[in-house]
Tab-separated table of C-alpha atoms in Angstrom:
chain	number	residue	atom	x	y	z
A	816	MET	CA	97.979	73.849	117.606
A	817	SER	CA	100.010	77.031	118.064
A	818	PRO	CA	100.988	78.016	121.643
A	819	SER	CA	98.812	81.136	121.401
A	820	ARG	CA	95.740	78.973	120.800
A	821	SER	CA	96.656	76.196	123.205
A	822	PRO	CA	94.250	75.598	126.099
A	823	TRP	CA	97.223	74.884	128.369
A	824	SER	CA	99.249	77.320	130.481
A	825	LYS	CA	102.886	78.238	129.882
A	826	ARG	CA	103.807	76.181	132.933
A	827	SER	CA	102.184	73.055	131.505
A	828	LEU	CA	103.620	73.574	128.029
A	829	THR	CA	107.112	74.120	129.448
A	830	ALA	CA	106.918	71.083	131.742
A	831	GLN	CA	106.077	68.884	128.756
A	832	ALA	CA	108.428	70.652	126.309
A	833	MET	CA	105.389	71.640	124.239
A	834	GLY	CA	104.057	68.098	124.491
A	835	HIS	CA	106.030	66.786	121.527
A	836	VAL	CA	106.061	63.017	121.022
A	837	ASP	CA	108.634	61.403	118.740
A	838	PRO	CA	106.642	60.213	115.694
A	839	ILE	CA	108.704	57.046	115.215
A	840	THR	CA	109.294	55.689	118.718
A	841	LYS	CA	106.443	57.566	120.484
A	842	ALA	CA	108.979	58.680	123.115
A	843	ILE	CA	107.842	61.597	125.268
A	844	VAL	CA	111.445	62.854	125.454
A	845	PRO	CA	112.565	63.936	121.963
A	846	PRO	CA	115.782	62.397	120.619
A	847	ILE	CA	119.033	64.343	120.317
A	848	HIS	CA	119.770	65.089	116.652
A	849	VAL	CA	123.546	65.227	116.377
A	850	THR	CA	123.919	65.014	112.599
A	851	THR	CA	125.840	67.760	110.849
A	852	THR	CA	124.460	67.171	107.354
A	853	TYR	CA	121.292	66.001	105.590
A	854	ILE	CA	120.323	64.061	102.450
A	855	ARG	CA	119.155	66.007	99.411
A	856	ASP	CA	116.028	65.035	97.515
A	857	GLU	CA	116.247	63.640	93.977
A	858	ASP	CA	115.380	67.086	92.605
A	859	ASN	CA	118.316	68.525	94.609
A	860	ALA	CA	116.023	70.224	97.161
A	861	TYR	CA	115.819	69.754	100.934
A	862	SER	CA	112.192	68.887	101.638
A	863	SER	CA	113.029	68.203	105.304
A	864	GLY	CA	113.863	71.863	105.823
A	865	PHE	CA	117.367	71.028	107.066
A	866	VAL	CA	120.572	71.545	105.086
A	867	TYR	CA	123.566	71.720	107.423
A	868	GLY	CA	124.272	71.767	111.149
A	869	ARG	CA	125.816	75.221	111.412
A	870	PRO	CA	122.626	77.248	110.834
A	871	ASP	CA	120.026	74.768	112.049
A	872	ASN	CA	119.323	71.670	114.109
A	873	ALA	CA	116.106	69.843	115.067
A	874	THR	CA	116.930	69.623	118.784
A	875	VAL	CA	117.805	73.313	118.868
A	876	ARG	CA	114.515	74.143	117.136
A	877	GLU	CA	112.544	72.299	119.809
A	878	ALA	CA	114.174	74.278	122.616
A	879	GLU	CA	113.666	77.505	120.656
A	880	GLU	CA	109.965	76.737	120.339
A	881	VAL	CA	109.637	76.533	124.140
A	882	LEU	CA	111.507	79.814	124.582
A	883	ALA	CA	109.446	81.610	121.935
A	884	MET	CA	106.291	80.406	123.654
A	885	LEU	CA	107.493	81.626	127.053
A	886	GLU	CA	108.389	85.083	125.721
A	887	GLU	CA	105.377	85.373	123.386
A	888	ALA	CA	107.855	86.087	120.588
A	889	GLU	CA	106.199	86.507	117.201
A	890	ALA	CA	109.555	86.309	115.410
A	891	GLY	CA	110.561	83.199	117.348
A	892	ALA	CA	113.728	82.529	119.308
A	893	LEU	CA	117.356	81.912	118.355
A	894	LEU	CA	119.683	79.849	120.530
A	895	PHE	CA	123.371	80.739	120.702
A	896	SER	CA	126.470	79.073	122.108
A	897	SER	CA	126.562	81.567	125.011
A	898	GLY	CA	124.841	84.617	126.393
A	899	MET	CA	127.687	86.768	125.093
A	900	ALA	CA	127.286	85.304	121.600
A	901	ALA	CA	123.578	86.121	121.718
A	902	ALA	CA	124.072	89.665	123.008
A	903	THR	CA	126.895	90.609	120.658
A	904	ALA	CA	124.936	89.303	117.653
A	905	VAL	CA	122.434	92.112	118.198
A	906	PHE	CA	125.168	94.758	118.101
A	907	GLN	CA	126.891	93.118	115.132
A	908	ALA	CA	123.644	93.418	113.183
A	909	LEU	CA	123.960	97.213	113.412
A	910	ASP	CA	125.907	99.365	110.939
A	911	PRO	CA	129.188	101.183	111.616
A	912	GLY	CA	128.443	104.646	112.954
A	913	ASP	CA	125.195	103.619	114.644
A	914	HIS	CA	124.651	105.050	118.111
A	915	ILE	CA	123.758	102.863	121.106
A	916	VAL	CA	122.536	103.788	124.564
A	917	ALA	CA	123.160	101.106	127.184
A	918	SER	CA	122.631	100.624	130.901
A	919	LYS	CA	125.586	101.812	132.974
A	920	VAL	CA	125.065	98.952	135.419
A	921	MET	CA	124.999	95.745	133.424
A	922	TYR	CA	126.742	92.404	132.938
A	923	TRP	CA	130.408	93.339	133.173
A	924	ALA	CA	131.691	91.182	130.300
A	925	LEU	CA	129.231	92.739	127.864
A	926	ARG	CA	130.007	96.240	129.102
A	927	SER	CA	133.692	95.521	128.539
A	928	TRP	CA	132.957	94.280	124.989
A	929	LEU	CA	130.961	97.411	124.237
A	930	THR	CA	133.820	99.665	125.344
A	931	THR	CA	136.399	97.795	123.265
A	932	GLU	CA	135.284	95.540	120.409
A	933	ALA	CA	132.072	97.419	119.627
A	934	VAL	CA	134.053	100.630	119.248
A	935	ARG	CA	136.447	98.858	116.879
A	936	TRP	CA	133.391	97.849	114.839
A	937	GLY	CA	132.608	101.554	114.476
A	938	LEU	CA	129.703	101.673	116.892
A	939	LYS	CA	129.146	104.642	119.194
A	940	VAL	CA	128.141	103.735	122.736
A	941	ASP	CA	126.930	105.885	125.621
A	942	PHE	CA	126.244	104.431	129.068
A	943	VAL	CA	123.563	105.962	131.280
A	944	GLU	CA	121.583	105.112	134.379
A	945	THR	CA	118.594	103.772	132.449
A	946	ASP	CA	116.463	103.591	135.588
A	947	ASN	CA	116.564	107.398	135.354
A	948	LEU	CA	114.149	108.000	132.474
A	949	ASP	CA	115.154	111.661	132.155
A	950	ALA	CA	118.787	110.631	131.672
A	951	LEU	CA	117.723	107.994	129.131
A	952	GLN	CA	115.621	110.546	127.251
A	953	GLN	CA	118.548	112.961	127.092
A	954	ALA	CA	120.968	110.243	125.926
A	955	VAL	CA	119.032	109.065	122.874
A	956	LYS	CA	119.641	110.931	119.620
A	957	PRO	CA	116.648	110.884	117.261
A	958	GLY	CA	117.644	109.487	113.880
A	959	GLU	CA	121.097	108.482	115.120
A	960	THR	CA	120.410	106.137	118.027
A	961	LYS	CA	119.536	102.728	116.601
A	962	LEU	CA	119.498	100.601	119.741
A	963	VAL	CA	118.716	101.084	123.411
A	964	TRP	CA	120.024	98.184	125.499
A	965	ILE	CA	118.807	97.833	129.052
A	966	GLU	CA	119.362	95.211	131.717
A	967	THR	CA	116.681	94.879	134.368
A	968	PRO	CA	117.111	93.927	137.137
A	969	SER	CA	120.710	95.030	136.531
A	970	ASN	CA	123.629	92.951	137.736
A	971	PRO	CA	124.798	93.287	140.539
A	972	LEU	CA	122.964	96.322	141.987
A	973	TRP	CA	119.529	95.091	140.875
A	974	THR	CA	118.330	98.485	139.703
A	975	ILE	CA	115.024	98.436	137.842
A	976	THR	CA	114.366	100.099	134.503
A	977	ASP	CA	110.783	100.737	133.394
A	978	ILE	CA	110.610	98.606	130.227
A	979	ALA	CA	107.435	100.138	128.812
A	980	ALA	CA	108.721	103.683	129.336
A	981	ALA	CA	112.142	102.809	127.876
A	982	ALA	CA	110.424	101.289	124.839
A	983	ALA	CA	108.433	104.473	124.287
A	984	ILE	CA	111.596	106.595	124.477
A	985	ALA	CA	113.507	104.316	122.101
A	986	HIS	CA	110.724	104.080	119.561
A	987	ALA	CA	110.136	107.846	119.559
A	988	ALA	CA	113.799	108.254	118.577
A	989	GLY	CA	113.558	105.624	115.831
A	990	ALA	CA	115.518	103.047	117.826
A	991	ARG	CA	114.863	99.491	118.944
A	992	LEU	CA	114.758	98.402	122.572
A	993	ALA	CA	116.613	95.247	123.604
A	994	VAL	CA	116.305	93.906	127.145
A	995	ASP	CA	118.715	91.631	128.969
A	996	SER	CA	116.197	89.793	131.138
A	997	THR	CA	118.553	87.066	132.332
A	998	THR	CA	117.938	87.454	136.052
A	999	ALA	CA	114.194	87.909	135.687
A	1000	SER	CA	113.585	85.046	133.236
A	1001	PRO	CA	110.224	84.749	131.474
A	1002	TYR	CA	108.817	83.409	134.732
A	1003	HIS	CA	109.000	86.900	136.229
A	1004	THR	CA	109.065	89.283	133.232
A	1005	ARG	CA	108.131	89.149	129.530
A	1006	PRO	CA	109.698	92.286	128.024
A	1007	LEU	CA	108.193	91.821	124.553
A	1008	THR	CA	104.697	92.194	125.990
A	1009	LEU	CA	105.827	95.510	127.518
A	1010	GLY	CA	107.023	96.972	124.224
A	1011	ALA	CA	110.579	95.661	123.830
A	1012	ASP	CA	111.742	94.533	120.388
A	1013	ILE	CA	114.283	91.917	121.463
A	1014	VAL	CA	114.846	90.071	124.723
A	1015	MET	CA	118.117	88.339	125.577
A	1016	HIS	CA	118.880	85.683	128.162
A	1017	ALA	CA	122.099	84.048	129.217
A	1018	ALA	CA	120.345	80.672	129.213
A	1019	THR	CA	123.315	79.367	131.194
A	1020	LYS	CA	121.595	80.813	134.243
A	1021	VAL	CA	118.094	80.111	135.573
A	1022	LEU	CA	116.635	78.905	132.261
A	1023	ASN	CA	118.924	75.875	132.425
A	1024	GLY	CA	119.221	76.056	136.202
A	1025	HIS	CA	121.741	73.275	136.769
A	1026	SER	CA	125.120	74.932	136.050
A	1027	ASP	CA	125.956	72.428	133.319
A	1028	VAL	CA	125.185	74.303	130.081
A	1029	VAL	CA	126.581	77.488	128.535
A	1030	ALA	CA	123.935	78.976	126.238
A	1031	GLY	CA	122.258	82.188	125.156
A	1032	VAL	CA	118.974	83.079	123.511
A	1033	LEU	CA	117.346	85.966	121.698
A	1034	ALA	CA	113.588	86.274	121.226
A	1035	GLY	CA	112.093	88.777	118.812
A	1036	ALA	CA	108.850	90.697	118.734
A	1037	LYS	CA	108.764	91.031	114.962
A	1038	ALA	CA	110.289	89.076	112.090
A	1039	ASP	CA	111.641	92.137	110.297
A	1040	ALA	CA	114.822	92.842	108.337
A	1041	PHE	CA	116.834	93.514	111.487
A	1042	TRP	CA	115.818	90.192	113.021
A	1043	ALA	CA	116.883	88.500	109.760
A	1044	ARG	CA	120.288	90.164	110.092
A	1045	VAL	CA	120.661	88.856	113.640
A	1046	ALA	CA	119.837	85.345	112.403
A	1047	SER	CA	122.392	85.779	109.609
A	1048	VAL	CA	125.081	86.749	112.136
A	1049	ARG	CA	124.453	83.495	114.011
A	1050	LYS	CA	124.530	81.475	110.807
A	1051	MET	CA	127.633	83.028	109.273
A	1052	GLN	CA	129.633	83.061	112.511
A	1053	GLY	CA	128.664	79.526	113.526
A	1054	ALA	CA	127.315	80.685	116.886
A	1055	ILE	CA	124.471	78.168	117.162
A	1056	LEU	CA	124.083	76.076	120.309
A	1057	GLY	CA	125.084	72.420	120.042
A	1058	PRO	CA	122.354	69.753	120.041
A	1059	PHE	CA	123.434	68.088	123.288
A	1060	GLU	CA	123.503	71.457	125.056
A	1061	ALA	CA	120.057	72.221	123.617
A	1062	TYR	CA	118.795	68.929	125.022
A	1063	LEU	CA	120.186	69.741	128.486
A	1064	LEU	CA	118.686	73.225	128.290
A	1065	MET	CA	115.306	71.742	127.388
A	1066	ARG	CA	115.547	69.330	130.307
A	1067	GLY	CA	116.345	72.201	132.664
A	1068	MET	CA	113.515	74.391	131.388
A	1069	ARG	CA	110.929	71.715	132.141
A	1070	THR	CA	111.270	72.617	135.838
A	1071	LEU	CA	111.719	76.384	135.364
A	1072	HIS	CA	108.433	77.349	136.979
A	1073	VAL	CA	109.028	75.168	140.042
A	1074	ARG	CA	112.637	76.247	140.529
A	1075	ALA	CA	112.122	79.953	139.880
A	1076	ALA	CA	109.195	80.109	142.304
A	1077	ALA	CA	111.144	78.413	145.096
A	1078	GLN	CA	114.251	80.526	144.501
A	1079	ALA	CA	112.270	83.782	144.524
A	1080	ARG	CA	110.581	82.870	147.811
A	1081	SER	CA	113.919	82.127	149.457
A	1082	ALA	CA	115.547	85.279	148.056
A	1083	LEU	CA	112.774	87.455	149.469
A	1084	ASP	CA	113.012	85.685	152.842
A	1085	LEU	CA	116.774	86.250	152.971
A	1086	ALA	CA	116.468	89.882	151.840
A	1087	GLN	CA	113.962	90.617	154.597
A	1088	ARG	CA	116.002	88.908	157.310
A	1089	PHE	CA	119.353	90.415	156.365
A	1090	SER	CA	117.807	93.904	156.157
A	1091	GLY	CA	117.962	94.061	159.951
A	1092	HIS	CA	121.270	92.215	160.369
A	1093	PRO	CA	123.918	94.044	162.464
A	1094	LYS	CA	126.684	93.103	160.014
A	1095	VAL	CA	124.786	94.162	156.885
A	1096	ALA	CA	124.749	97.846	155.936
A	1097	ARG	CA	122.330	97.470	153.040
A	1098	VAL	CA	120.372	94.833	151.142
A	1099	LEU	CA	119.767	95.330	147.420
A	1100	TYR	CA	116.659	93.452	146.284
A	1101	PRO	CA	113.733	94.834	144.247
A	1102	GLY	CA	111.246	92.887	146.352
A	1103	LEU	CA	111.908	95.114	149.358
A	1104	PRO	CA	109.565	98.134	149.680
A	1105	GLN	CA	112.537	100.410	150.404
A	1106	HIS	CA	114.226	99.494	147.113
A	1107	PRO	CA	114.150	102.547	144.770
A	1108	GLY	CA	112.729	100.465	141.913
A	1109	HIS	CA	110.244	98.453	143.944
A	1110	ASP	CA	107.081	100.039	142.573
A	1111	ILE	CA	108.160	99.590	138.949
A	1112	ALA	CA	109.311	96.037	139.648
A	1113	ALA	CA	105.945	95.252	141.222
A	1114	ARG	CA	104.291	96.529	138.065
A	1115	GLN	CA	106.379	94.700	135.464
A	1116	MET	CA	107.427	91.552	137.326
A	1117	GLU	CA	105.163	88.596	138.080
A	1118	ASN	CA	105.362	85.760	140.587
A	1119	GLY	CA	107.901	87.503	142.788
A	1120	PHE	CA	111.091	89.465	142.259
A	1121	GLY	CA	113.694	86.873	141.306
A	1122	TYR	CA	116.457	84.912	142.956
A	1123	MET	CA	119.268	87.484	142.950
A	1124	LEU	CA	120.173	89.913	145.723
A	1125	SER	CA	123.242	91.667	147.031
A	1126	ILE	CA	124.330	92.685	150.517
A	1127	GLN	CA	126.785	95.374	151.528
A	1128	VAL	CA	128.809	94.309	154.547
A	1129	SER	CA	128.972	96.806	157.405
A	1130	ASP	CA	132.685	96.489	158.060
A	1131	GLY	CA	133.764	97.115	154.470
A	1132	GLU	CA	135.598	95.341	151.680
A	1133	ALA	CA	137.940	93.167	153.734
A	1134	ALA	CA	135.052	91.926	155.864
A	1135	ALA	CA	133.041	91.136	152.739
A	1136	ILE	CA	135.880	89.062	151.295
A	1137	ARG	CA	136.354	87.247	154.608
A	1138	THR	CA	132.632	86.508	154.747
A	1139	ALA	CA	132.676	84.915	151.306
A	1140	ALA	CA	135.613	82.768	152.393
A	1141	ARG	CA	133.875	81.534	155.564
A	1142	VAL	CA	130.638	80.146	154.138
A	1143	GLY	CA	130.063	76.405	153.961
A	1144	LEU	CA	126.744	75.769	152.213
A	1145	TRP	CA	126.939	78.771	149.902
A	1146	LYS	CA	129.466	78.141	147.127
A	1147	ARG	CA	132.107	80.772	146.434
A	1148	ALA	CA	131.854	80.794	142.651
A	1149	THR	CA	130.775	82.971	139.747
A	1150	SER	CA	127.594	82.640	137.663
A	1151	LEU	CA	124.036	82.544	138.943
A	1152	GLY	CA	120.631	80.915	138.581
A	1153	GLY	CA	121.544	77.325	139.438
A	1154	VAL	CA	119.923	75.101	142.020
A	1155	GLU	CA	122.949	75.640	144.269
A	1156	SER	CA	123.394	78.973	146.059
A	1157	LEU	CA	126.437	81.032	145.076
A	1158	ILE	CA	128.231	83.951	146.721
A	1159	GLU	CA	130.730	86.270	145.055
A	1160	HIS	CA	132.671	89.440	145.800
A	1161	ARG	CA	131.931	91.155	142.489
A	1162	ALA	CA	134.308	94.118	142.723
A	1163	SER	CA	137.263	91.698	142.778
A	1164	ILE	CA	135.991	90.088	139.583
A	1165	GLU	CA	135.176	93.257	137.682
A	1166	GLY	CA	138.288	95.226	138.629
A	1167	PRO	CA	139.050	98.922	138.055
A	1168	GLY	CA	136.166	101.002	136.780
A	1169	THR	CA	133.450	98.797	138.194
A	1170	PRO	CA	130.315	100.536	139.503
A	1171	CYS	CA	130.076	97.759	142.080
A	1172	PRO	CA	130.739	98.879	145.675
A	1173	PRO	CA	133.780	97.159	147.253
A	1174	ASP	CA	131.761	95.988	150.265
A	1175	LEU	CA	129.179	94.173	148.123
A	1176	LEU	CA	128.540	90.433	148.007
A	1177	ARG	CA	126.336	89.094	145.201
A	1178	LEU	CA	124.061	86.231	146.193
A	1179	SER	CA	122.407	83.778	143.816
A	1180	THR	CA	119.755	81.917	145.800
A	1181	GLY	CA	119.304	78.231	145.014
A	1182	ILE	CA	116.756	75.695	146.186
A	1183	GLU	CA	118.394	74.622	149.456
A	1184	ASP	CA	116.596	74.966	152.774
A	1185	VAL	CA	116.355	78.705	153.384
A	1186	GLU	CA	117.062	78.263	157.107
A	1187	ASP	CA	120.339	76.557	156.270
A	1188	LEU	CA	121.230	79.360	153.871
A	1189	TYR	CA	120.506	82.039	156.436
A	1190	ARG	CA	122.372	80.285	159.250
A	1191	ASP	CA	125.434	79.696	157.076
A	1192	LEU	CA	125.719	83.299	155.915
A	1193	ASP	CA	124.840	84.695	159.335
A	1194	THR	CA	127.667	82.676	160.890
A	1195	ALA	CA	130.102	83.837	158.197
A	1196	LEU	CA	129.131	87.486	158.665
A	1197	ARG	CA	129.602	87.299	162.409
A	1198	GLY	CA	132.977	85.624	162.006
């Protein structure tokens, strides 16, 4: 039975990894298929559907099926060896000379790639504040713009772009809309149902949730020629995720709904409490009514507003860095979405040209006791 006709919810299907049972052993946890090659039939065909490990793998397919179900992706999902591999595959499927409009505030490594390697590929890239729909409308060039790439909520300022409105603008110009929905995850937002053509996740983050897998995924709304080109990029460049990593990702996703719900509750609690803190100048979190994108987030996000927030420290950059060095329970490390809470001074990581304020600390809320998290950061802020 296809997921669309299943009587069970996405939560139940994810928890049971689509309910697959190994046909030979009857195991409820599917085996890890590590083979790199497959036997041909006597007529020289491959009736199993598998030929070689670089373009395909049974364990990878099983994880992709869960992701396609979560995103309601008609074209299916493609797993990559990292979020960057997934994201860049979309741009590499374009033609030299194609114009791209991308969010000004976005994952810094991808923004850096777009300003360097993408230009060397012959792509033309303009960055705009995509939460400003007028600016987005003015940036697209009908007939020339082929891709609009937005990240929402955007890292690390957590600005919100209206996905449905951005899709309408992109499509009117003859372009596709791709959405980096890493921090939302399909638990909070399903961009394809709002009009997006492609959704990307750094599956390293909350999809896996345990900080032990590097992975990326693309899910497509339509199995068209462009989607086939993206799949070809993965195949020809050998960017597929390994089977053991796919197994770990599948294991992590089984608890996605439980983890994401708990993390979102704690993030909202922390955002509300630090909003009135004497050492915090500003809290950036779309779940707060005073956030500029709150109304749009409330419209396009479900089950809360995610696990990521940022605070701007009242006494400036030096105080922010000292705060990050004083915490005990929070871990001073990069990445996000794991069960452990992380704190990072982003401007130091991103360097010159970053849109990130120097007094900002990015917080990835885990599943620890929220009182412990608050007390630890409160003590660090007060010095």
